[in-house]
Amino acid sequence: MKLILPNPFSLLLFRGVCFLLASIFIVDIFFLAGSDLFENTGFGKQFKFFTLWSFVANFSVCLILFLGMFEFRIRINDPLVAIATMMGIFTVILYWGLFFIDPSLVNYTDQRLNFLREYYLHLIGPLLLSIEGFFYSRAFKNFLNIAKYAALINFGYFAWIEFIIAPLNNFPVGKITKGLPYPFMNDMNSTERLIFAISCFIFGLLFIWLFTRIQQKIPLSKIGDK
């Protein structure tokens, strides 16, 4: 089996669509109507939520790769593309996994995203970036380099919400603590949250290892190659 690289026009079109969608939603979420959803969420606003960390990473990758099609000197290395892809995959798995158990585990009762925002942030955007990262950029080349970024993002985010976000917020309130951005986390004690953070990291490493192995086994060829 060989992976067929698209011709330059098809790749430009794909990256243009990804960049356009990411730009529309970045403006909406941070500057227009979408930003109103975060007005009363307390300190940290949009950056309380891992989904928005993932989205900013998605937008940054789409921007740099699209500009790179026009010979701009700005470049992004493969491990960063790979970890942005992984952030999107985790957003999909964790959000929808918890959502289908109970929507209140991840959503405040009065701050649910509308249909377009919810499905772009938690499905369409990550899916498009996964196609880019795995098939087009083929960013899963070096397991250890990607793992370093995974550790930084994973434990950096949990440290951010644990030591900065939670102490500066009084909502949501759980059975054990308060202020952590996702309601279910406030029903966990500190040991359980640490285990959850470590579990997310290990789970992520397994995905990175799997994607790296699969990519190594699928050779790349251009259209017309035999």
Short mmCIF file of C-alpha atoms in Angstrom, two decimals:
data_model
loop_
_atom_site.label_atom_id
_atom_site.label_comp_id
_atom_site.label_asym_id
_atom_site.label_seq_id
_atom_site.Cartn_x
_atom_site.Cartn_y
_atom_site.Cartn_z
CA MET A 1 0.00 0.00 0.00
CA LYS A 2 1.26 3.46 -0.90
CA LEU A 3 0.03 6.87 0.14
CA ILE A 4 -0.54 9.12 -2.88
CA LEU A 5 0.55 12.71 -2.33
CA PRO A 6 -1.95 15.18 -3.85
CA ASN A 7 -0.89 17.52 -6.62
CA PRO A 8 0.12 21.06 -5.58
CA PHE A 9 -3.25 22.59 -6.50
CA SER A 10 -5.24 20.02 -4.51
CA LEU A 11 -2.96 20.51 -1.51
CA LEU A 12 -3.27 24.29 -1.78
CA LEU A 13 -7.07 23.97 -1.95
CA PHE A 14 -7.19 21.67 1.08
CA ARG A 15 -4.91 23.89 3.17
CA GLY A 16 -6.81 26.99 2.02
CA VAL A 17 -10.12 25.51 3.22
CA CYS A 18 -8.56 24.49 6.55
CA PHE A 19 -7.11 27.96 7.06
CA LEU A 20 -10.34 29.71 6.07
CA LEU A 21 -12.47 27.68 8.48
CA ALA A 22 -9.95 28.07 11.31
CA SER A 23 -9.80 31.84 10.69
CA ILE A 24 -13.58 32.23 10.74
CA PHE A 25 -13.91 30.41 14.04
CA ILE A 26 -10.86 32.06 15.65
CA VAL A 27 -12.39 35.48 14.96
CA ASP A 28 -15.79 34.31 16.19
CA ILE A 29 -14.57 32.62 19.38
CA PHE A 30 -12.19 35.36 20.46
CA PHE A 31 -13.68 38.57 19.06
CA LEU A 32 -17.30 38.20 17.91
CA ALA A 33 -20.46 36.46 19.12
CA GLY A 34 -18.65 33.28 20.19
CA SER A 35 -16.57 35.23 22.69
CA ASP A 36 -19.74 36.18 24.59
CA LEU A 37 -20.00 32.59 25.80
CA PHE A 38 -16.86 33.09 27.87
CA GLU A 39 -17.65 36.50 29.36
CA ASN A 40 -18.86 35.08 32.68
CA THR A 41 -16.62 32.05 32.96
CA GLY A 42 -14.17 33.77 35.29
CA PHE A 43 -10.41 34.16 35.14
CA GLY A 44 -8.84 32.55 32.10
CA LYS A 45 -11.95 32.80 29.92
CA GLN A 46 -11.34 30.83 26.69
CA PHE A 47 -7.96 29.58 27.85
CA LYS A 48 -9.50 27.69 30.74
CA PHE A 49 -10.51 24.97 28.30
CA PHE A 50 -8.28 22.43 26.57
CA THR A 51 -10.52 22.60 23.51
CA LEU A 52 -9.39 26.20 22.98
CA TRP A 53 -5.72 25.28 23.52
CA SER A 54 -6.22 22.67 20.81
CA PHE A 55 -8.03 25.13 18.57
CA VAL A 56 -5.29 27.77 18.80
CA ALA A 57 -2.71 25.09 17.94
CA ASN A 58 -4.90 24.04 15.00
CA PHE A 59 -5.20 27.61 13.72
CA SER A 60 -1.45 28.22 14.06
CA VAL A 61 -0.58 25.09 12.07
CA CYS A 62 -3.15 25.88 9.36
CA LEU A 63 -1.85 29.44 9.07
CA ILE A 64 1.82 28.49 8.77
CA LEU A 65 1.25 25.60 6.36
CA PHE A 66 -0.99 27.70 4.14
CA LEU A 67 1.48 30.59 4.03
CA GLY A 68 4.23 28.08 3.31
CA MET A 69 2.50 27.23 0.03
CA PHE A 70 3.38 30.77 -1.12
CA GLU A 71 7.08 30.52 -0.26
CA PHE A 72 6.84 32.50 2.97
CA ARG A 73 9.93 31.91 5.07
CA ILE A 74 7.92 30.97 8.15
CA ARG A 75 8.06 27.22 8.81
CA ILE A 76 6.79 24.76 11.40
CA ASN A 77 8.58 21.56 12.33
CA ASP A 78 6.95 18.15 12.16
CA PRO A 79 6.69 17.44 15.91
CA LEU A 80 4.63 20.62 16.36
CA VAL A 81 2.27 19.59 13.57
CA ALA A 82 2.02 16.14 15.12
CA ILE A 83 1.28 17.39 18.63
CA ALA A 84 -1.33 19.84 17.35
CA THR A 85 -2.92 16.88 15.56
CA MET A 86 -2.83 14.85 18.78
CA MET A 87 -4.43 17.70 20.75
CA GLY A 88 -7.31 17.67 18.29
CA ILE A 89 -7.70 13.89 18.52
CA PHE A 90 -7.79 14.07 22.31
CA THR A 91 -10.35 16.85 22.15
CA VAL A 92 -12.62 14.60 20.11
CA ILE A 93 -12.13 11.50 22.28
CA LEU A 94 -12.47 13.19 25.66
CA TYR A 95 -15.25 15.61 24.77
CA TRP A 96 -17.56 13.15 23.03
CA GLY A 97 -16.70 10.32 25.39
CA LEU A 98 -17.75 12.38 28.39
CA PHE A 99 -20.60 14.07 26.51
CA PHE A 100 -22.30 10.77 25.70
CA ILE A 101 -21.97 9.68 29.32
CA ASP A 102 -23.49 12.95 30.55
CA PRO A 103 -23.36 16.36 28.77
CA SER A 104 -23.05 18.13 32.14
CA LEU A 105 -19.62 16.54 32.64
CA VAL A 106 -18.12 18.92 30.08
CA ASN A 107 -20.71 21.68 29.59
CA TYR A 108 -22.07 24.31 31.93
CA THR A 109 -25.84 24.15 31.80
CA ASP A 110 -26.27 27.66 30.35
CA GLN A 111 -23.16 27.86 28.16
CA ARG A 112 -23.53 25.13 25.55
CA LEU A 113 -21.93 25.95 22.20
CA ASN A 114 -24.25 26.16 19.22
CA PHE A 115 -24.26 23.42 16.58
CA LEU A 116 -21.63 24.89 14.22
CA ARG A 117 -19.17 25.85 16.95
CA GLU A 118 -19.56 22.57 18.80
CA TYR A 119 -19.01 20.37 15.76
CA TYR A 120 -16.19 22.43 14.27
CA LEU A 121 -14.22 22.65 17.53
CA HIS A 122 -14.86 19.07 18.61
CA LEU A 123 -14.95 17.18 15.31
CA ILE A 124 -14.46 18.89 11.94
CA GLY A 125 -11.40 21.01 12.81
CA PRO A 126 -9.53 18.12 14.49
CA LEU A 127 -10.48 15.76 11.64
CA LEU A 128 -9.09 18.11 8.98
CA LEU A 129 -5.87 18.61 10.93
CA SER A 130 -5.55 14.83 11.36
CA ILE A 131 -5.68 14.43 7.59
CA GLU A 132 -2.99 17.10 7.26
CA GLY A 133 -0.74 15.79 10.01
CA PHE A 134 -0.93 12.12 9.19
CA PHE A 135 -1.33 12.01 5.41
CA TYR A 136 -0.06 15.28 3.92
CA SER A 137 2.61 16.62 6.28
CA ARG A 138 3.40 13.09 7.49
CA ALA A 139 4.43 14.65 10.77
CA PHE A 140 4.64 11.45 12.84
CA LYS A 141 8.28 10.72 12.10
CA ASN A 142 10.08 10.79 15.45
CA PHE A 143 8.32 9.33 18.49
CA LEU A 144 10.64 10.83 21.11
CA ASN A 145 10.49 14.38 19.72
CA ILE A 146 6.68 14.30 19.64
CA ALA A 147 6.56 12.75 23.13
CA LYS A 148 8.53 15.69 24.54
CA TYR A 149 5.93 18.14 23.25
CA ALA A 150 3.16 15.85 24.51
CA ALA A 151 4.61 15.96 28.03
CA LEU A 152 4.93 19.74 27.91
CA ILE A 153 1.36 20.29 26.69
CA ASN A 154 -0.28 17.63 28.85
CA PHE A 155 1.28 18.49 32.19
CA GLY A 156 1.46 22.19 31.34
CA TYR A 157 -2.30 22.32 30.85
CA PHE A 158 -3.07 20.37 34.03
CA ALA A 159 -0.68 22.57 36.02
CA TRP A 160 -2.34 25.69 34.54
CA ILE A 161 -5.85 24.69 35.61
CA GLU A 162 -4.73 23.19 38.94
CA PHE A 163 -2.50 25.98 40.26
CA ILE A 164 -3.77 29.10 38.47
CA ILE A 165 -7.30 28.60 37.16
CA ALA A 166 -8.84 26.76 40.12
CA PRO A 167 -7.59 29.12 42.87
CA LEU A 168 -8.87 32.16 40.94
CA ASN A 169 -12.35 30.82 40.14
CA ASN A 170 -15.34 29.91 42.26
CA PHE A 171 -17.30 28.10 39.55
CA PRO A 172 -18.12 25.35 38.79
CA VAL A 173 -18.56 23.83 42.24
CA GLY A 174 -18.19 20.08 42.67
CA LYS A 175 -18.45 17.58 45.51
CA ILE A 176 -14.79 17.97 46.47
CA THR A 177 -13.41 21.22 45.04
CA LYS A 178 -14.30 24.13 42.78
CA GLY A 179 -12.90 26.30 40.00
CA LEU A 180 -11.58 23.60 37.67
CA PRO A 181 -12.99 24.28 34.19
CA TYR A 182 -14.61 20.91 33.53
CA PRO A 183 -17.38 20.08 36.02
CA PHE A 184 -16.42 16.41 36.45
CA MET A 185 -12.92 17.34 37.64
CA ASN A 186 -14.37 19.10 40.68
CA ASP A 187 -15.75 15.75 41.86
CA MET A 188 -12.23 14.27 41.95
CA ASN A 189 -9.65 14.64 44.71
CA SER A 190 -6.09 15.74 43.96
CA THR A 191 -4.76 12.18 43.72
CA GLU A 192 -7.50 11.19 41.27
CA ARG A 193 -6.79 14.27 39.15
CA LEU A 194 -3.08 13.43 39.07
CA ILE A 195 -3.87 9.87 38.00
CA PHE A 196 -6.18 11.29 35.32
CA ALA A 197 -3.40 13.58 34.03
CA ILE A 198 -0.88 10.74 33.92
CA SER A 199 -3.43 8.46 32.23
CA CYS A 200 -4.05 11.07 29.53
CA PHE A 201 -0.31 11.32 28.90
CA ILE A 202 0.16 7.55 28.67
CA PHE A 203 -2.89 7.23 26.43
CA GLY A 204 -1.46 9.97 24.21
CA LEU A 205 1.92 8.23 23.99
CA LEU A 206 0.21 5.05 22.81
CA PHE A 207 -1.51 6.98 20.02
CA ILE A 208 1.73 8.73 19.03
CA TRP A 209 3.59 5.41 18.94
CA LEU A 210 0.81 3.81 16.88
CA PHE A 211 0.65 6.67 14.36
CA THR A 212 4.45 6.74 14.06
CA ARG A 213 4.57 3.01 13.36
CA ILE A 214 1.75 3.14 10.82
CA GLN A 215 3.28 6.10 8.99
CA GLN A 216 6.63 4.31 8.76
CA LYS A 217 4.95 1.35 7.12
CA ILE A 218 3.07 3.38 4.48
CA PRO A 219 5.48 4.62 1.78
CA LEU A 220 4.85 7.94 0.12
CA SER A 221 4.52 8.33 -3.64
CA LYS A 222 3.46 11.08 -5.98
CA ILE A 223 0.69 10.85 -8.52
CA GLY A 224 2.05 9.04 -11.56
CA ASP A 225 4.68 7.05 -9.63
CA LYS A 226 4.62 3.29 -10.19
#
